[in-house]
JSON list of C-alpha atoms in Angstrom, two decimals:
[
{"chain": "J", "resi": 1, "resn": "UNK", "atom": "CA", "xyz": [116.15, 188.38, 294.02]},
{"chain": "J", "resi": 2, "resn": "UNK", "atom": "CA", "xyz": [118.43, 191.33, 294.71]},
{"chain": "J", "resi": 3, "resn": "UNK", "atom": "CA", "xyz": [117.09, 194.89, 294.99]},
{"chain": "J", "resi": 4, "resn": "UNK", "atom": "CA", "xyz": [120.33, 196.29, 293.65]},
{"chain": "J", "resi": 5, "resn": "UNK", "atom": "CA", "xyz": [123.10, 194.77, 291.51]},
{"chain": "J", "resi": 6, "resn": "UNK", "atom": "CA", "xyz": [126.61, 196.22, 291.67]},
{"chain": "J", "resi": 7, "resn": "UNK", "atom": "CA", "xyz": [129.14, 195.13, 289.05]},
{"chain": "J", "resi": 8, "resn": "UNK", "atom": "CA", "xyz": [132.85, 195.13, 289.89]},
{"chain": "J", "resi": 9, "resn": "UNK", "atom": "CA", "xyz": [135.92, 194.35, 287.69]},
{"chain": "J", "resi": 10, "resn": "UNK", "atom": "CA", "xyz": [138.08, 192.27, 290.04]},
{"chain": "J", "resi": 11, "resn": "UNK", "atom": "CA", "xyz": [137.94, 189.92, 293.05]},
{"chain": "J", "resi": 12, "resn": "UNK", "atom": "CA", "xyz": [139.84, 192.45, 295.17]},
{"chain": "J", "resi": 13, "resn": "UNK", "atom": "CA", "xyz": [137.32, 195.19, 294.31]},
{"chain": "J", "resi": 14, "resn": "UNK", "atom": "CA", "xyz": [134.52, 192.71, 295.17]},
{"chain": "J", "resi": 15, "resn": "UNK", "atom": "CA", "xyz": [136.11, 191.98, 298.58]},
{"chain": "J", "resi": 16, "resn": "UNK", "atom": "CA", "xyz": [136.54, 195.70, 299.22]},
{"chain": "J", "resi": 17, "resn": "UNK", "atom": "CA", "xyz": [132.86, 196.42, 298.41]},
{"chain": "J", "resi": 18, "resn": "UNK", "atom": "CA", "xyz": [131.64, 193.45, 300.51]},
{"chain": "J", "resi": 19, "resn": "UNK", "atom": "CA", "xyz": [133.68, 194.71, 303.49]},
{"chain": "J", "resi": 20, "resn": "UNK", "atom": "CA", "xyz": [132.16, 198.22, 303.11]},
{"chain": "J", "resi": 21, "resn": "UNK", "atom": "CA", "xyz": [128.65, 196.77, 303.30]},
{"chain": "J", "resi": 22, "resn": "UNK", "atom": "CA", "xyz": [129.51, 194.46, 306.21]},
{"chain": "J", "resi": 23, "resn": "UNK", "atom": "CA", "xyz": [130.68, 197.49, 308.22]},
{"chain": "J", "resi": 24, "resn": "UNK", "atom": "CA", "xyz": [127.32, 199.16, 307.52]},
{"chain": "J", "resi": 25, "resn": "UNK", "atom": "CA", "xyz": [125.30, 196.32, 309.06]},
{"chain": "J", "resi": 26, "resn": "UNK", "atom": "CA", "xyz": [124.87, 193.94, 306.10]},
{"chain": "J", "resi": 27, "resn": "UNK", "atom": "CA", "xyz": [125.40, 190.19, 306.49]},
{"chain": "J", "resi": 28, "resn": "UNK", "atom": "CA", "xyz": [126.40, 187.62, 303.89]},
{"chain": "J", "resi": 29, "resn": "UNK", "atom": "CA", "xyz": [123.27, 185.73, 302.77]},
{"chain": "J", "resi": 30, "resn": "UNK", "atom": "CA", "xyz": [124.98, 183.70, 300.05]},
{"chain": "J", "resi": 31, "resn": "UNK", "atom": "CA", "xyz": [128.33, 183.55, 298.30]},
{"chain": "J", "resi": 32, "resn": "UNK", "atom": "CA", "xyz": [129.90, 181.89, 295.26]},
{"chain": "J", "resi": 33, "resn": "UNK", "atom": "CA", "xyz": [133.16, 182.41, 293.41]},
{"chain": "J", "resi": 34, "resn": "UNK", "atom": "CA", "xyz": [131.74, 185.21, 291.25]},
{"chain": "J", "resi": 35, "resn": "UNK", "atom": "CA", "xyz": [129.03, 186.81, 293.42]},
{"chain": "J", "resi": 36, "resn": "UNK", "atom": "CA", "xyz": [128.11, 187.66, 297.00]},
{"chain": "J", "resi": 37, "resn": "UNK", "atom": "CA", "xyz": [124.58, 188.34, 298.19]},
{"chain": "J", "resi": 38, "resn": "UNK", "atom": "CA", "xyz": [124.34, 190.72, 301.12]},
{"chain": "J", "resi": 39, "resn": "UNK", "atom": "CA", "xyz": [121.30, 191.33, 303.26]},
{"chain": "J", "resi": 40, "resn": "UNK", "atom": "CA", "xyz": [120.46, 194.02, 305.79]},
{"chain": "J", "resi": 41, "resn": "UNK", "atom": "CA", "xyz": [117.32, 193.44, 307.86]},
{"chain": "J", "resi": 42, "resn": "UNK", "atom": "CA", "xyz": [114.88, 196.30, 308.07]},
{"chain": "J", "resi": 43, "resn": "UNK", "atom": "CA", "xyz": [115.07, 198.30, 311.28]},
{"chain": "J", "resi": 44, "resn": "UNK", "atom": "CA", "xyz": [112.23, 199.84, 313.20]},
{"chain": "J", "resi": 45, "resn": "UNK", "atom": "CA", "xyz": [113.05, 203.47, 313.97]},
{"chain": "J", "resi": 46, "resn": "UNK", "atom": "CA", "xyz": [111.75, 204.08, 317.49]},
{"chain": "J", "resi": 47, "resn": "UNK", "atom": "CA", "xyz": [111.86, 207.86, 317.12]},
{"chain": "J", "resi": 48, "resn": "UNK", "atom": "CA", "xyz": [109.85, 207.92, 313.88]},
{"chain": "J", "resi": 49, "resn": "UNK", "atom": "CA", "xyz": [107.47, 205.28, 315.21]},
{"chain": "J", "resi": 50, "resn": "UNK", "atom": "CA", "xyz": [106.87, 207.24, 318.41]},
{"chain": "J", "resi": 51, "resn": "UNK", "atom": "CA", "xyz": [106.50, 210.50, 316.48]},
{"chain": "J", "resi": 52, "resn": "UNK", "atom": "CA", "xyz": [103.91, 208.95, 314.15]},
{"chain": "J", "resi": 53, "resn": "UNK", "atom": "CA", "xyz": [102.07, 207.39, 317.08]},
{"chain": "J", "resi": 54, "resn": "UNK", "atom": "CA", "xyz": [101.90, 210.63, 319.05]},
{"chain": "J", "resi": 55, "resn": "UNK", "atom": "CA", "xyz": [100.88, 212.67, 316.03]},
{"chain": "J", "resi": 56, "resn": "UNK", "atom": "CA", "xyz": [98.03, 210.24, 315.40]},
{"chain": "J", "resi": 57, "resn": "UNK", "atom": "CA", "xyz": [97.07, 210.08, 319.08]},
{"chain": "J", "resi": 58, "resn": "UNK", "atom": "CA", "xyz": [97.28, 213.84, 319.51]},
{"chain": "J", "resi": 59, "resn": "UNK", "atom": "CA", "xyz": [95.26, 214.32, 316.32]},
{"chain": "J", "resi": 60, "resn": "UNK", "atom": "CA", "xyz": [92.69, 211.85, 317.58]},
{"chain": "J", "resi": 61, "resn": "UNK", "atom": "CA", "xyz": [92.39, 213.64, 320.94]},
{"chain": "J", "resi": 62, "resn": "UNK", "atom": "CA", "xyz": [92.12, 217.02, 319.22]},
{"chain": "J", "resi": 63, "resn": "UNK", "atom": "CA", "xyz": [89.26, 215.60, 317.17]},
{"chain": "J", "resi": 64, "resn": "UNK", "atom": "CA", "xyz": [87.61, 214.20, 320.33]},
{"chain": "J", "resi": 65, "resn": "UNK", "atom": "CA", "xyz": [87.90, 217.62, 321.96]},
{"chain": "J", "resi": 66, "resn": "UNK", "atom": "CA", "xyz": [86.32, 219.32, 318.96]},
{"chain": "J", "resi": 67, "resn": "UNK", "atom": "CA", "xyz": [83.63, 216.64, 318.80]},
{"chain": "J", "resi": 68, "resn": "UNK", "atom": "CA", "xyz": [82.80, 217.00, 322.50]},
{"chain": "J", "resi": 69, "resn": "UNK", "atom": "CA", "xyz": [82.33, 220.76, 322.12]},
{"chain": "J", "resi": 70, "resn": "UNK", "atom": "CA", "xyz": [79.85, 220.42, 319.26]},
{"chain": "J", "resi": 71, "resn": "UNK", "atom": "CA", "xyz": [76.12, 220.55, 319.88]},
{"chain": "J", "resi": 72, "resn": "UNK", "atom": "CA", "xyz": [73.43, 218.43, 318.25]},
{"chain": "J", "resi": 73, "resn": "UNK", "atom": "CA", "xyz": [71.62, 220.31, 315.52]},
{"chain": "J", "resi": 74, "resn": "UNK", "atom": "CA", "xyz": [67.90, 220.51, 316.14]},
{"chain": "J", "resi": 75, "resn": "UNK", "atom": "CA", "xyz": [65.41, 222.09, 313.78]},
{"chain": "J", "resi": 76, "resn": "UNK", "atom": "CA", "xyz": [61.78, 222.65, 314.60]},
{"chain": "J", "resi": 77, "resn": "UNK", "atom": "CA", "xyz": [59.37, 223.43, 311.81]},
{"chain": "J", "resi": 78, "resn": "UNK", "atom": "CA", "xyz": [56.23, 224.87, 313.30]},
{"chain": "J", "resi": 79, "resn": "UNK", "atom": "CA", "xyz": [52.94, 225.71, 311.66]},
{"chain": "J", "resi": 80, "resn": "UNK", "atom": "CA", "xyz": [51.84, 229.24, 312.51]},
{"chain": "J", "resi": 81, "resn": "UNK", "atom": "CA", "xyz": [48.17, 228.93, 313.44]},
{"chain": "J", "resi": 82, "resn": "UNK", "atom": "CA", "xyz": [47.77, 232.64, 314.16]},
{"chain": "J", "resi": 83, "resn": "UNK", "atom": "CA", "xyz": [45.31, 233.98, 311.60]},
{"chain": "J", "resi": 84, "resn": "UNK", "atom": "CA", "xyz": [46.10, 237.02, 309.50]},
{"chain": "J", "resi": 85, "resn": "UNK", "atom": "CA", "xyz": [44.04, 239.82, 311.03]},
{"chain": "J", "resi": 86, "resn": "UNK", "atom": "CA", "xyz": [42.91, 243.19, 309.63]},
{"chain": "J", "resi": 87, "resn": "UNK", "atom": "CA", "xyz": [44.26, 246.31, 311.36]},
{"chain": "J", "resi": 88, "resn": "UNK", "atom": "CA", "xyz": [40.97, 246.88, 313.21]},
{"chain": "J", "resi": 89, "resn": "UNK", "atom": "CA", "xyz": [41.13, 243.19, 314.38]},
{"chain": "J", "resi": 90, "resn": "UNK", "atom": "CA", "xyz": [37.48, 242.65, 313.34]},
{"chain": "J", "resi": 91, "resn": "UNK", "atom": "CA", "xyz": [38.31, 240.61, 310.26]},
{"chain": "J", "resi": 92, "resn": "UNK", "atom": "CA", "xyz": [40.52, 237.60, 309.56]},
{"chain": "J", "resi": 93, "resn": "UNK", "atom": "CA", "xyz": [41.81, 236.38, 306.19]},
{"chain": "J", "resi": 94, "resn": "UNK", "atom": "CA", "xyz": [40.39, 233.04, 304.99]},
{"chain": "J", "resi": 95, "resn": "UNK", "atom": "CA", "xyz": [43.06, 231.43, 302.79]},
{"chain": "J", "resi": 96, "resn": "UNK", "atom": "CA", "xyz": [40.61, 228.81, 301.50]},
{"chain": "J", "resi": 97, "resn": "UNK", "atom": "CA", "xyz": [37.97, 231.29, 300.32]},
{"chain": "J", "resi": 98, "resn": "UNK", "atom": "CA", "xyz": [40.44, 234.10, 299.56]},
{"chain": "J", "resi": 99, "resn": "UNK", "atom": "CA", "xyz": [38.33, 236.66, 301.40]},
{"chain": "J", "resi": 100, "resn": "UNK", "atom": "CA", "xyz": [38.11, 238.57, 304.67]},
{"chain": "J", "resi": 101, "resn": "UNK", "atom": "CA", "xyz": [35.73, 237.05, 307.25]},
{"chain": "J", "resi": 102, "resn": "UNK", "atom": "CA", "xyz": [34.06, 238.82, 310.17]},
{"chain": "J", "resi": 103, "resn": "UNK", "atom": "CA", "xyz": [35.23, 237.61, 313.60]},
{"chain": "J", "resi": 104, "resn": "UNK", "atom": "CA", "xyz": [31.64, 237.74, 314.91]},
{"chain": "J", "resi": 105, "resn": "UNK", "atom": "CA", "xyz": [30.42, 235.36, 312.19]},
{"chain": "J", "resi": 106, "resn": "UNK", "atom": "CA", "xyz": [33.16, 232.73, 312.04]},
{"chain": "J", "resi": 107, "resn": "UNK", "atom": "CA", "xyz": [36.38, 231.71, 313.71]},
{"chain": "J", "resi": 108, "resn": "UNK", "atom": "CA", "xyz": [39.42, 230.58, 311.69]},
{"chain": "J", "resi": 109, "resn": "UNK", "atom": "CA", "xyz": [39.39, 226.76, 311.57]},
{"chain": "J", "resi": 110, "resn": "UNK", "atom": "CA", "xyz": [43.13, 226.40, 312.25]},
{"chain": "J", "resi": 111, "resn": "UNK", "atom": "CA", "xyz": [43.37, 229.05, 315.01]},
{"chain": "J", "resi": 112, "resn": "UNK", "atom": "CA", "xyz": [44.55, 227.92, 318.42]},
{"chain": "J", "resi": 113, "resn": "UNK", "atom": "CA", "xyz": [41.61, 227.01, 320.66]},
{"chain": "J", "resi": 114, "resn": "UNK", "atom": "CA", "xyz": [41.21, 227.20, 324.43]},
{"chain": "J", "resi": 115, "resn": "UNK", "atom": "CA", "xyz": [41.04, 223.92, 326.38]},
{"chain": "J", "resi": 116, "resn": "UNK", "atom": "CA", "xyz": [37.24, 224.12, 326.54]},
{"chain": "J", "resi": 117, "resn": "UNK", "atom": "CA", "xyz": [37.01, 224.97, 322.79]},
{"chain": "J", "resi": 118, "resn": "UNK", "atom": "CA", "xyz": [34.90, 228.08, 323.40]},
{"chain": "J", "resi": 119, "resn": "UNK", "atom": "CA", "xyz": [37.59, 230.65, 322.53]},
{"chain": "J", "resi": 120, "resn": "UNK", "atom": "CA", "xyz": [40.18, 231.12, 319.77]},
{"chain": "J", "resi": 121, "resn": "UNK", "atom": "CA", "xyz": [43.49, 233.06, 319.79]},
{"chain": "J", "resi": 122, "resn": "UNK", "atom": "CA", "xyz": [43.78, 235.90, 317.27]},
{"chain": "J", "resi": 123, "resn": "UNK", "atom": "CA", "xyz": [47.45, 236.54, 318.00]},
{"chain": "J", "resi": 124, "resn": "UNK", "atom": "CA", "xyz": [46.77, 239.20, 320.65]},
{"chain": "J", "resi": 125, "resn": "UNK", "atom": "CA", "xyz": [43.62, 238.20, 322.52]},
{"chain": "J", "resi": 126, "resn": "UNK", "atom": "CA", "xyz": [41.21, 235.33, 323.11]},
{"chain": "J", "resi": 127, "resn": "UNK", "atom": "CA", "xyz": [37.90, 235.68, 321.25]},
{"chain": "J", "resi": 128, "resn": "UNK", "atom": "CA", "xyz": [34.65, 233.77, 321.73]},
{"chain": "J", "resi": 129, "resn": "UNK", "atom": "CA", "xyz": [33.96, 231.22, 319.01]},
{"chain": "J", "resi": 130, "resn": "UNK", "atom": "CA", "xyz": [30.70, 232.34, 317.25]},
{"chain": "J", "resi": 131, "resn": "UNK", "atom": "CA", "xyz": [27.78, 229.95, 317.54]}
]
């Protein structure tokens, strides 16, 4: 089936049109007394093909460069075990009981402990865990 149909009024006009298309790279694919089918094969444009290739390749390498410069995102969520201390540092706030507790009577249960378990960290100094 033809992509385009051109109507002419005479055989001489038909011959003239056919010759114009033949000069432009078309070939005769079929012919009868009242019609001629012309065909021009598609052509690969090296310049446009190379341009598209290099734009894609360059774009890809730009992306690789950007990707290689990125860093992994790392988030640490840490529980603060330092107890809330009064200004005189003799009391700590007990969130469970909602009251101030004396450091000589009790140590905060979630406070950081020394390796031997005998001391706890108040945020500034190590204190002995009360008996």
